[in-house]
Short mmCIF file of C-alpha atoms in Angstrom, two decimals:
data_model
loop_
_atom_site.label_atom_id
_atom_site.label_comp_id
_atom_site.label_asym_id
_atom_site.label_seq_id
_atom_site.Cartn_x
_atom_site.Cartn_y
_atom_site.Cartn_z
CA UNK A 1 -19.35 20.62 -30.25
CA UNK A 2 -16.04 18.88 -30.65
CA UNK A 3 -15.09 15.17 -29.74
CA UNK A 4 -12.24 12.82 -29.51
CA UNK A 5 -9.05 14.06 -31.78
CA UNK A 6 -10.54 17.06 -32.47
CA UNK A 7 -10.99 18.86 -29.36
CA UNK A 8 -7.53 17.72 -28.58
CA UNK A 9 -6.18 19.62 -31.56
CA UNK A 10 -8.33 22.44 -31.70
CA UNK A 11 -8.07 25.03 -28.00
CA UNK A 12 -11.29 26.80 -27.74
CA UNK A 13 -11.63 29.95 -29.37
CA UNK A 14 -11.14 31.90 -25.52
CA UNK A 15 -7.76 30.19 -25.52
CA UNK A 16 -6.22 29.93 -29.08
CA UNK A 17 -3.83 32.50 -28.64
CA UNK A 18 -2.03 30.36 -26.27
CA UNK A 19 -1.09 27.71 -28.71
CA UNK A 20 -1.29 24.33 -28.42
CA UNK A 21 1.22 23.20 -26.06
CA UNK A 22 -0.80 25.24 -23.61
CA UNK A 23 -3.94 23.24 -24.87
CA UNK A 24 -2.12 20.44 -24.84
CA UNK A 25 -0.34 21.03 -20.71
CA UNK A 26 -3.48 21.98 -19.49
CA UNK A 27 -5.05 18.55 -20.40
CA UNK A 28 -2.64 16.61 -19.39
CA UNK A 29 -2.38 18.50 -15.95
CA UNK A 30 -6.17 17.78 -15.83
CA UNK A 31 -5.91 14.09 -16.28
CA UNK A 32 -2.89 13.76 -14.51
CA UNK A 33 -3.57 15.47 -11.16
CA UNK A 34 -3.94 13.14 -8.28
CA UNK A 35 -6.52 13.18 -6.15
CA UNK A 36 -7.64 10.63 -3.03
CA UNK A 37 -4.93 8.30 -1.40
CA UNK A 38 -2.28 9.30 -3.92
CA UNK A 39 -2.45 12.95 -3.43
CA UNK A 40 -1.84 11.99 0.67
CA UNK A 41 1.09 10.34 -0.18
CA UNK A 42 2.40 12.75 -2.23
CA UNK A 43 1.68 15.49 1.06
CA UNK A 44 3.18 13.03 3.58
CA UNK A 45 6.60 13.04 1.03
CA UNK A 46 6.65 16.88 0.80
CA UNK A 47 5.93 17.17 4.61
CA UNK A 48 8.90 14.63 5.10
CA UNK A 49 11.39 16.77 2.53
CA UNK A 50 9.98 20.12 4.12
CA UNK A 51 8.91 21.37 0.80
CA UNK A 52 7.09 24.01 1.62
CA UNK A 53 10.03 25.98 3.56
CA UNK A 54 12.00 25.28 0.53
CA UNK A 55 9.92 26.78 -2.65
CA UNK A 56 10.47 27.29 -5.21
CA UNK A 57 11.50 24.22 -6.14
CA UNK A 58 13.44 22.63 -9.70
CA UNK A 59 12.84 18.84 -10.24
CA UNK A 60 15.34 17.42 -11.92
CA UNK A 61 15.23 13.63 -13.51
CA UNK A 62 18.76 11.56 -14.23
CA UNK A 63 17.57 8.11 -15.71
CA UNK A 64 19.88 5.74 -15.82
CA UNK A 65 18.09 3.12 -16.76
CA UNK A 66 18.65 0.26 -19.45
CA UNK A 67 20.65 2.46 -21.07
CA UNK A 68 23.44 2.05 -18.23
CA UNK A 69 23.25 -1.94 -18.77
CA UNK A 70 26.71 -4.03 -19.14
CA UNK A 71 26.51 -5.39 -22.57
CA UNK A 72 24.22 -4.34 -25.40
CA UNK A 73 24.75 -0.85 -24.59
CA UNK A 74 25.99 0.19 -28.48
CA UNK A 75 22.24 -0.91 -29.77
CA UNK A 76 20.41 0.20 -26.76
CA UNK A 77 21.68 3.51 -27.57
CA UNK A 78 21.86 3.60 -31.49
CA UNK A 79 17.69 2.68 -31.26
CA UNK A 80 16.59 4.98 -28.06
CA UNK A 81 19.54 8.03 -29.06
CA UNK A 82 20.30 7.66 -25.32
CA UNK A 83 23.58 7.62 -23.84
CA UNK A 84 24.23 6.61 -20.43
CA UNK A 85 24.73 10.09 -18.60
CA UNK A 86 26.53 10.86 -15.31
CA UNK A 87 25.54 13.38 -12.64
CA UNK A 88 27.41 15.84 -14.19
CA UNK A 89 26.04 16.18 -17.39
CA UNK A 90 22.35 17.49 -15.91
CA UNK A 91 24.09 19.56 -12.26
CA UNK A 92 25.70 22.01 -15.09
CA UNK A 93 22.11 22.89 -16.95
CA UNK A 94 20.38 22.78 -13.72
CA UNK A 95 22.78 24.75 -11.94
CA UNK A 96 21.81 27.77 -14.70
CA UNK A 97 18.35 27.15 -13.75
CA UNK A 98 19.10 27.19 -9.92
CA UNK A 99 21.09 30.62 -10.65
CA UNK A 100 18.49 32.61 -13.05
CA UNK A 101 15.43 31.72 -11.45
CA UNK A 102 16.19 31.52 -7.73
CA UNK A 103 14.85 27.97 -7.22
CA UNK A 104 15.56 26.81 -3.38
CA UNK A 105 16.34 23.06 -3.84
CA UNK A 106 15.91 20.79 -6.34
CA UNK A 107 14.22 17.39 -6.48
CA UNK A 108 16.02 14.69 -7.87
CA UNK A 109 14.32 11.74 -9.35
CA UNK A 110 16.23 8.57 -10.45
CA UNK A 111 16.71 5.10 -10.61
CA UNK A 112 19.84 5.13 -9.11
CA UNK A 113 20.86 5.77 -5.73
CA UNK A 114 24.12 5.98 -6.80
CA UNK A 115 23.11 9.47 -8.10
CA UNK A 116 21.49 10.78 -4.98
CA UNK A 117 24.60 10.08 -2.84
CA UNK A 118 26.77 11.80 -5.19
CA UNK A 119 24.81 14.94 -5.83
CA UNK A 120 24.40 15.55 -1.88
CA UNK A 121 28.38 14.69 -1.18
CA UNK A 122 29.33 17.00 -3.94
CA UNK A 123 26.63 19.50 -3.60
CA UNK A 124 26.43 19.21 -7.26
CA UNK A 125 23.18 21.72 -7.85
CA UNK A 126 24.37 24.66 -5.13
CA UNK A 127 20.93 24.57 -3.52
CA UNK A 128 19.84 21.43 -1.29
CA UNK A 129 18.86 17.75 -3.31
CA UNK A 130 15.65 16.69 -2.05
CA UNK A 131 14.92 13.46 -2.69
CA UNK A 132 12.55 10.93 -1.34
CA UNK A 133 14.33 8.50 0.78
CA UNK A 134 16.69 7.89 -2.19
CA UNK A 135 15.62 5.97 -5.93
CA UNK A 136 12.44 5.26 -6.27
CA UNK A 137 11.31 4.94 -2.64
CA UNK A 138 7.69 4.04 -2.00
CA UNK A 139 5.23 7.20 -0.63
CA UNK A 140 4.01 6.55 2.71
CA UNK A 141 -0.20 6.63 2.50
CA UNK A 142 -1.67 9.42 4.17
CA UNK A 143 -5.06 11.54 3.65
CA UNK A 144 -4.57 15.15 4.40
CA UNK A 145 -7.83 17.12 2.70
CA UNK A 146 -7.38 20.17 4.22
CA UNK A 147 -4.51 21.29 3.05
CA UNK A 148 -6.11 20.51 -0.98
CA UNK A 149 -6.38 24.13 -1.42
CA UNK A 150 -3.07 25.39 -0.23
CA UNK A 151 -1.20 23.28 -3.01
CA UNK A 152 -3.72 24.41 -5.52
CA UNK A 153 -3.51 27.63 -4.87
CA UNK A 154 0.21 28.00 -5.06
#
């Protein structure tokens, strides 16, 4: 029997031909998967972006960030090796994405609403932005058990 580091390192034998970023994904999707109020909340903001009609879906994530600060901005990105990225820079890689796999929308997460505006004025990904409310919006709480199985299942 394996504990702590090891069992993190080592996949069962059933599974080792999968590697270990498979190992390592299928942990964290483990411990990560929400369950309870947060998994309502996270149904209520699909319902209200109409997710389901609109699979498959590509998330897409523009931080802006500290990185995007007035002043400091030369040692903010000589330690992180971060540079303070517009729109463009991810709509042309997801764009490739959106055009070999067939995805239906993306979902844009940011901390800017900046952003958001911009990539649904200039249609910047070719599909439809989905995006909740606009940066960083709070989920509304809602319980909806019944549908547990149809997200887990697809």
């Amino acid at each position: 029997r394996l504990a702590g580091k090891r069992l993190a390192a080592a996949p069962a034998a059933a599974h080792a031909h999968r590697g270990l970023f498979w190992w390592t994904s299928q942990a964290v999707a483990f411990l990560a998967r929400p369950d309870g109020a947060p998994r309502g909340r996270l149904w209520a903001a699909q319902d209200r972006l109409d997710w389901a009609a609109r699979r498959p879906v590509l998330g897409v994530h523009v931080r802006r960030g500290d990185t995007c600060l007035d002043g400091g901005r030369g040692e903010l990105r000589k330690h992180k090796g971060r540079t303070c990225d517009g729109l463009a820079a991810y709509a042309a890689r997801a764009r490739a994405m959106v055009d070999a796999h067939g995805f239906r929308a993306v979902f844009l997460a940011t901390d800017d609403p900046q952003i958001v505006a911009e990539a649904q004025r200039t249609n910047a990904f070719g599909v439809p932005v989905l995006a909740p409310g606009g940066a960083r919006a709070p989920l509304e709480n809602s319980t909806r058990p019944a549908r547990e199985q149809q997200y887990e299942n697809s």
